[in-house]
XYZ file of C-alpha atoms in Angstrom:
403
model
C 0.037 0.015 0.069
C 1.372 3.457 -0.914
C 2.173 5.773 1.992
C -0.172 8.339 0.559
C -3.085 5.818 0.999
C -2.266 5.316 4.699
C -3.051 9.002 5.474
C -6.589 9.776 4.692
C -7.441 13.491 4.628
C -9.827 14.837 7.265
C -13.418 15.193 6.504
C -14.221 18.327 4.599
C -10.901 18.497 2.780
C -11.131 17.023 -0.770
C -8.332 15.423 -2.554
C -8.850 17.873 -5.446
C -8.394 20.916 -3.055
C -5.348 19.307 -1.512
C -3.848 18.698 -4.994
C -4.645 22.177 -6.112
C -2.943 23.979 -3.081
C 0.011 21.615 -3.173
C 0.531 22.079 -6.949
C 0.570 25.894 -6.547
C 2.632 25.924 -3.357
C 5.328 23.444 -4.425
C 5.832 24.643 -7.982
C 9.137 26.334 -7.107
C 10.639 23.091 -5.484
C 12.778 21.737 -8.315
C 13.096 18.044 -7.488
C 10.177 15.597 -7.702
C 11.335 13.681 -4.679
C 11.459 16.841 -2.565
C 7.807 17.696 -3.693
C 6.769 14.169 -2.756
C 8.246 14.484 0.807
C 6.552 17.952 1.035
C 3.167 16.391 0.220
C 3.792 13.685 2.816
C 4.744 16.210 5.391
C 1.712 18.380 4.778
C -0.581 15.442 4.758
C 0.854 14.419 8.058
C 0.340 17.802 9.626
C -3.341 17.598 8.618
C -3.951 13.981 9.697
C -1.733 12.841 12.563
C -3.270 13.370 15.994
C -1.213 14.962 18.800
C 2.091 16.623 18.634
C 3.566 16.849 15.162
C 7.009 15.479 15.809
C 9.081 14.019 13.029
C 8.504 10.498 14.483
C 4.759 11.190 14.746
C 4.565 12.362 11.076
C 6.580 9.404 9.961
C 4.475 6.990 11.934
C 1.460 8.187 10.031
C 3.076 7.604 6.713
C 5.076 4.550 7.550
C 8.054 4.620 9.857
C 10.508 3.859 6.997
C 10.194 7.522 5.838
C 11.262 9.237 8.992
C 14.884 9.837 7.824
C 13.692 11.084 4.457
C 11.241 13.596 6.104
C 14.075 14.684 8.464
C 16.387 15.281 5.560
C 13.721 17.206 3.618
C 13.085 19.604 6.564
C 16.483 20.043 8.135
C 19.012 19.554 5.319
C 17.401 20.133 1.919
C 18.241 23.539 0.257
C 14.848 24.351 -1.123
C 13.822 27.936 -0.630
C 10.938 28.893 1.710
C 10.192 32.337 0.125
C 8.801 31.148 -3.221
C 6.566 28.569 -1.533
C 5.169 31.152 0.867
C 4.644 33.708 -1.971
C 2.741 31.118 -3.979
C 0.440 30.432 -1.029
C -0.014 34.197 -0.469
C -0.979 34.701 -4.039
C -3.467 31.836 -4.006
C -5.034 33.191 -0.741
C -5.180 36.622 -2.091
C -7.188 35.307 -5.068
C -9.486 33.168 -3.020
C -9.873 35.001 0.389
C -9.874 38.507 -0.832
C -8.128 39.620 2.423
C -8.989 42.900 4.157
C -5.851 43.155 6.299
C -2.468 41.803 7.076
C -2.388 40.920 10.825
C 1.094 40.635 12.521
C 0.742 38.048 15.309
C 3.520 37.051 17.795
C 4.094 33.321 18.519
C 5.778 32.115 21.701
C 7.110 28.589 21.642
C 8.042 27.338 25.054
C 11.002 24.964 25.232
C 12.670 22.758 27.907
C 16.292 22.798 26.659
C 18.679 25.439 25.446
C 19.718 24.105 21.993
C 16.825 25.055 19.714
C 17.688 28.017 17.681
C 16.750 31.272 19.259
C 15.702 29.793 22.559
C 16.369 31.854 25.660
C 14.994 32.546 29.130
C 13.307 35.791 28.421
C 10.491 38.004 29.656
C 7.290 37.670 27.670
C 5.125 40.707 28.346
C 1.778 39.263 27.368
C 2.398 36.129 29.435
C 3.712 38.229 32.362
C 6.658 36.180 33.402
C 10.058 34.852 32.363
C 9.755 31.921 29.945
C 12.360 29.589 28.353
C 11.164 30.016 24.837
C 11.504 30.935 21.177
C 9.733 34.049 19.897
C 8.589 34.425 16.473
C 6.158 36.587 14.342
C 3.812 35.564 11.631
C 1.887 37.835 9.199
C -1.543 36.620 8.265
C -3.863 37.395 5.368
C -7.323 37.790 6.924
C -10.837 38.341 5.767
C -14.326 37.561 7.129
C -14.078 34.194 5.507
C -10.857 33.082 7.186
C -7.257 33.792 7.917
C -3.878 32.138 7.141
C -0.242 32.992 8.058
C 1.951 33.540 4.966
C 5.262 34.536 6.244
C 7.234 33.746 9.450
C 10.262 35.319 11.121
C 12.189 33.971 14.153
C 13.055 36.701 16.616
C 16.589 35.945 17.609
C 18.089 37.364 20.818
C 21.653 38.715 20.838
C 22.932 35.815 22.792
C 22.452 33.829 19.477
C 23.373 36.410 16.896
C 26.493 37.638 18.696
C 27.732 34.109 19.459
C 29.768 32.771 16.484
C 29.699 29.204 17.629
C 25.920 29.246 18.170
C 25.369 30.780 14.801
C 27.502 28.164 13.151
C 25.713 25.239 14.882
C 22.312 26.590 13.967
C 23.341 27.649 10.447
C 21.983 31.224 11.029
C 22.472 33.202 7.796
C 24.903 36.050 7.984
C 22.228 38.680 7.078
C 20.091 37.754 10.118
C 20.418 40.051 13.107
C 18.872 40.172 16.525
C 15.410 41.809 16.468
C 12.231 41.755 18.575
C 9.017 40.193 17.058
C 7.518 43.504 15.964
C 10.514 44.439 13.966
C 10.495 40.963 12.463
C 6.891 41.616 11.362
C 8.028 44.751 9.570
C 10.511 42.657 7.602
C 7.670 40.288 6.596
C 5.386 43.197 5.540
C 8.161 44.786 3.559
C 8.760 41.557 1.724
C 5.040 40.922 1.020
C 4.611 44.442 -0.293
C 7.826 45.176 -2.172
C 9.088 41.673 -3.220
C 5.908 39.606 -3.582
C 3.939 42.673 -4.755
C 0.757 41.587 -3.011
C -2.134 44.091 -3.109
C -1.489 46.286 -0.114
C -3.823 46.030 2.900
C -3.779 47.726 6.337
C -1.402 46.161 8.833
C -3.041 45.382 12.151
C -0.912 44.532 15.204
C -0.805 44.985 18.942
C 1.967 47.266 20.226
C 0.989 47.567 23.853
C 4.169 45.959 24.863
C 6.407 47.409 22.138
C 7.650 50.793 20.847
C 4.774 52.128 18.799
C 6.834 55.107 17.525
C 9.498 52.848 15.942
C 6.997 50.592 14.213
C 4.758 53.468 13.019
C 7.784 55.312 11.675
C 8.982 52.263 9.727
C 5.378 51.654 8.257
C 4.911 55.330 7.354
C 8.292 55.343 5.646
C 7.086 52.438 3.428
C 3.742 54.145 2.849
C 1.937 51.166 4.368
C -1.420 51.789 6.062
C -1.755 50.471 9.590
C -4.068 50.126 12.630
C -2.033 49.372 15.752
C -3.259 48.876 19.277
C -1.290 50.954 21.813
C -0.952 51.311 25.569
C -1.595 54.940 26.347
C 0.010 54.516 29.837
C 3.392 53.603 28.361
C 6.277 55.934 28.100
C 5.685 55.980 24.316
C 2.299 57.698 24.846
C 0.675 59.881 22.294
C 1.131 63.725 22.259
C -2.474 64.842 21.763
C -2.868 68.286 20.124
C -4.632 69.786 23.121
C -2.171 72.130 24.896
C -4.390 72.189 28.060
C -4.060 68.398 28.456
C -1.154 66.417 29.901
C 1.144 65.005 27.240
C 1.854 61.728 29.022
C -1.021 59.358 29.846
C -4.147 59.828 27.778
C -5.677 56.796 29.505
C -5.160 57.694 33.172
C -6.081 61.409 33.518
C -6.014 63.291 30.297
C -9.487 64.526 30.576
C -9.197 66.734 27.509
C -8.292 63.771 25.338
C -11.151 61.597 26.759
C -13.546 64.482 26.094
C -12.286 64.781 22.465
C -12.878 61.142 21.873
C -16.344 61.235 23.518
C -17.525 64.122 21.324
C -17.172 61.975 18.249
C -18.498 58.603 19.515
C -20.651 56.494 17.346
C -21.727 52.790 17.623
C -19.822 50.630 15.248
C -21.146 47.143 14.414
C -18.517 44.447 13.842
C -18.545 40.642 13.675
C -16.826 38.828 16.601
C -15.415 35.658 15.301
C -14.569 34.378 18.796
C -18.329 34.323 19.790
C -19.810 34.162 16.330
C -22.011 37.153 17.015
C -22.475 40.721 15.722
C -21.491 43.240 18.346
C -21.708 47.078 18.595
C -18.967 49.181 20.349
C -18.971 52.924 20.912
C -15.855 54.349 19.171
C -14.647 57.902 19.065
C -11.691 59.487 17.151
C -9.449 62.470 17.457
C -6.327 63.545 15.559
C -3.059 63.256 17.417
C 0.721 63.314 16.881
C 3.375 61.061 18.188
C 6.509 62.258 19.871
C 9.791 60.294 19.827
C 10.665 59.225 23.354
C 13.815 57.176 22.759
C 17.204 58.146 21.362
C 18.126 56.342 18.257
C 14.493 55.540 17.384
C 13.567 55.833 13.623
C 12.466 59.383 12.757
C 8.785 59.936 12.255
C 7.477 63.264 10.984
C 6.240 64.638 14.244
C 4.078 67.165 12.367
C 2.186 64.261 10.667
C -1.260 63.853 12.202
C -2.676 60.367 12.724
C -5.982 59.136 14.069
C -6.504 57.907 17.564
C -9.474 55.622 18.083
C -10.866 55.153 21.574
C -13.265 52.174 21.981
C -15.578 51.867 24.991
C -15.305 48.158 25.509
C -16.116 47.978 29.258
C -19.685 49.012 30.156
C -19.802 51.857 32.790
C -16.193 52.817 32.337
C -15.568 56.513 31.791
C -12.481 56.137 29.623
C -11.929 53.861 26.622
C -10.887 50.281 27.152
C -8.937 50.120 23.932
C -6.792 52.622 22.002
C -5.908 52.177 18.355
C -3.578 54.401 16.284
C -4.010 54.634 12.510
C -2.803 56.521 9.464
C -6.059 55.727 7.649
C -8.637 58.380 6.889
C -10.529 59.575 9.873
C -14.043 59.573 8.088
C -13.679 55.740 7.714
C -14.256 55.298 11.407
C -16.366 52.091 11.129
C -14.060 50.595 8.537
C -10.894 51.246 10.673
C -12.330 49.718 13.749
C -13.788 46.670 12.006
C -10.301 46.240 10.386
C -8.720 46.327 13.849
C -11.138 43.659 15.066
C -9.915 41.232 12.439
C -7.024 40.597 14.810
C -9.475 38.563 16.898
C -10.024 36.259 14.039
C -6.316 35.517 13.816
C -6.032 34.924 17.547
C -8.856 32.358 17.388
C -7.481 30.693 14.215
C -3.934 30.482 15.702
C -5.466 28.536 18.739
C -7.960 26.330 16.795
C -6.029 25.674 13.590
C -2.322 26.613 13.523
C -1.488 25.066 16.914
C -3.276 21.941 15.879
C -1.190 21.775 12.796
C 2.076 21.835 14.721
C 3.176 25.497 14.738
C 4.928 24.997 18.160
C 6.015 21.327 17.655
C 9.249 21.469 15.720
C 12.089 19.815 17.670
C 14.925 20.471 15.338
C 17.762 22.860 16.210
C 18.531 24.571 12.975
C 17.374 27.936 11.632
C 16.612 26.414 8.198
C 14.763 23.521 9.702
C 12.484 25.792 11.753
C 11.651 27.832 8.635
C 11.063 24.812 6.498
C 8.678 23.347 9.075
C 6.773 26.645 9.428
C 6.437 26.902 5.724
C 4.814 23.443 5.662
C 2.521 24.527 8.400
C 1.527 27.483 6.228
C 0.712 25.222 3.357
C -1.354 22.864 5.602
C -3.147 25.928 7.062
C -3.991 27.203 3.527
C -5.544 23.762 2.744
C -7.674 23.970 5.960
C -8.907 27.509 5.455
C -9.723 27.050 1.767
C -11.759 23.856 2.503
C -14.310 26.202 4.103
C -14.262 28.843 1.322
C -16.477 28.270 -1.786
C -14.691 27.705 -4.880
C -14.697 30.540 -7.317
C -17.511 30.387 -9.903
C -16.478 29.252 -13.178
C -17.177 32.137 -15.679
C -17.782 30.800 -19.232
C -15.443 32.163 -21.808
C -17.000 34.901 -23.946
C -18.078 33.859 -27.408
C -15.944 34.991 -30.165
C -17.834 37.174 -32.708
C -18.324 35.595 -36.060
C -16.484 37.462 -38.696
C -17.995 37.344 -42.172
C -15.815 35.445 -44.671
């Protein structure tokens, strides 16, 4: 019995769809044997229960293939970029994405040998964790979402250590960077190199430097909607001289009043609860002020839009603050775009984790990226299984030309 026949696709995923996605995604991989191992690997991610270890994937396809799968992921020289680009182009055609959402990924580890692993403070977890940190950029629409590019956020203890770099085969051009800067690299590649139709970038910067990220995105003329922590030292400088310039969320009455004057109910679809919700949202124009020496230069005269969303009933001040360079009159569209981040968070937990995004046990930089590329392909199969196929438009009749 062929190994392909031992791995039955999950219910709801047709063989035709699987073949279509794999054909598009793997077109750039030159060797037929590599494409075969890629198909087996993706099929394993979709079908094998539990943790997606190399042994587990090989067990689902026949244990004799474990060494070949290991070789394909950790040693083969096929390039991740063209595979990811092909998936992104397919999803752009089929999903019609409304935003690019940059989502961090924390991968907890026990040992110290996996590339990029370090005991480090993870703000949204609230404690020190032995982990890898990464960033994924997702294409997202109301129909679904899928990650299309990944970056591993390497700490300096890896990039500045020649022996560690050598053992993990870290390329020379890769430097230390936090997840939010890695996300900018992905966005830049998607816009400039892949030439995907530009969409607003959505991300959460409450634990990062919003000034630096906004400066980089503005310099690339990329629209964005980013969540910020108004109590941080990178607070917004609101254009009301009578208001404090520091903490618009904890006592800047003038800013709260400015947001309150423009509030309107915005309806949006909450994918986490499968319901339509309405949130009171107000806007005001603001400027940012650079607070850290050496940060990228943002035109401090450039006005942007601050959105305040009253997400907690009975609270006088907004529960969420979002900063955008999109047009202020598009209030409803801007906030609904921001809320697409919830879809990504939900899909990360329900789909991507199930496909093994945190399960790679290899130690090399290349191996991690190869594995995550196959996770992307498997995720694309999963999300497109729930999207209606495009209607077949009959070819127009050619006019008859008199002889």
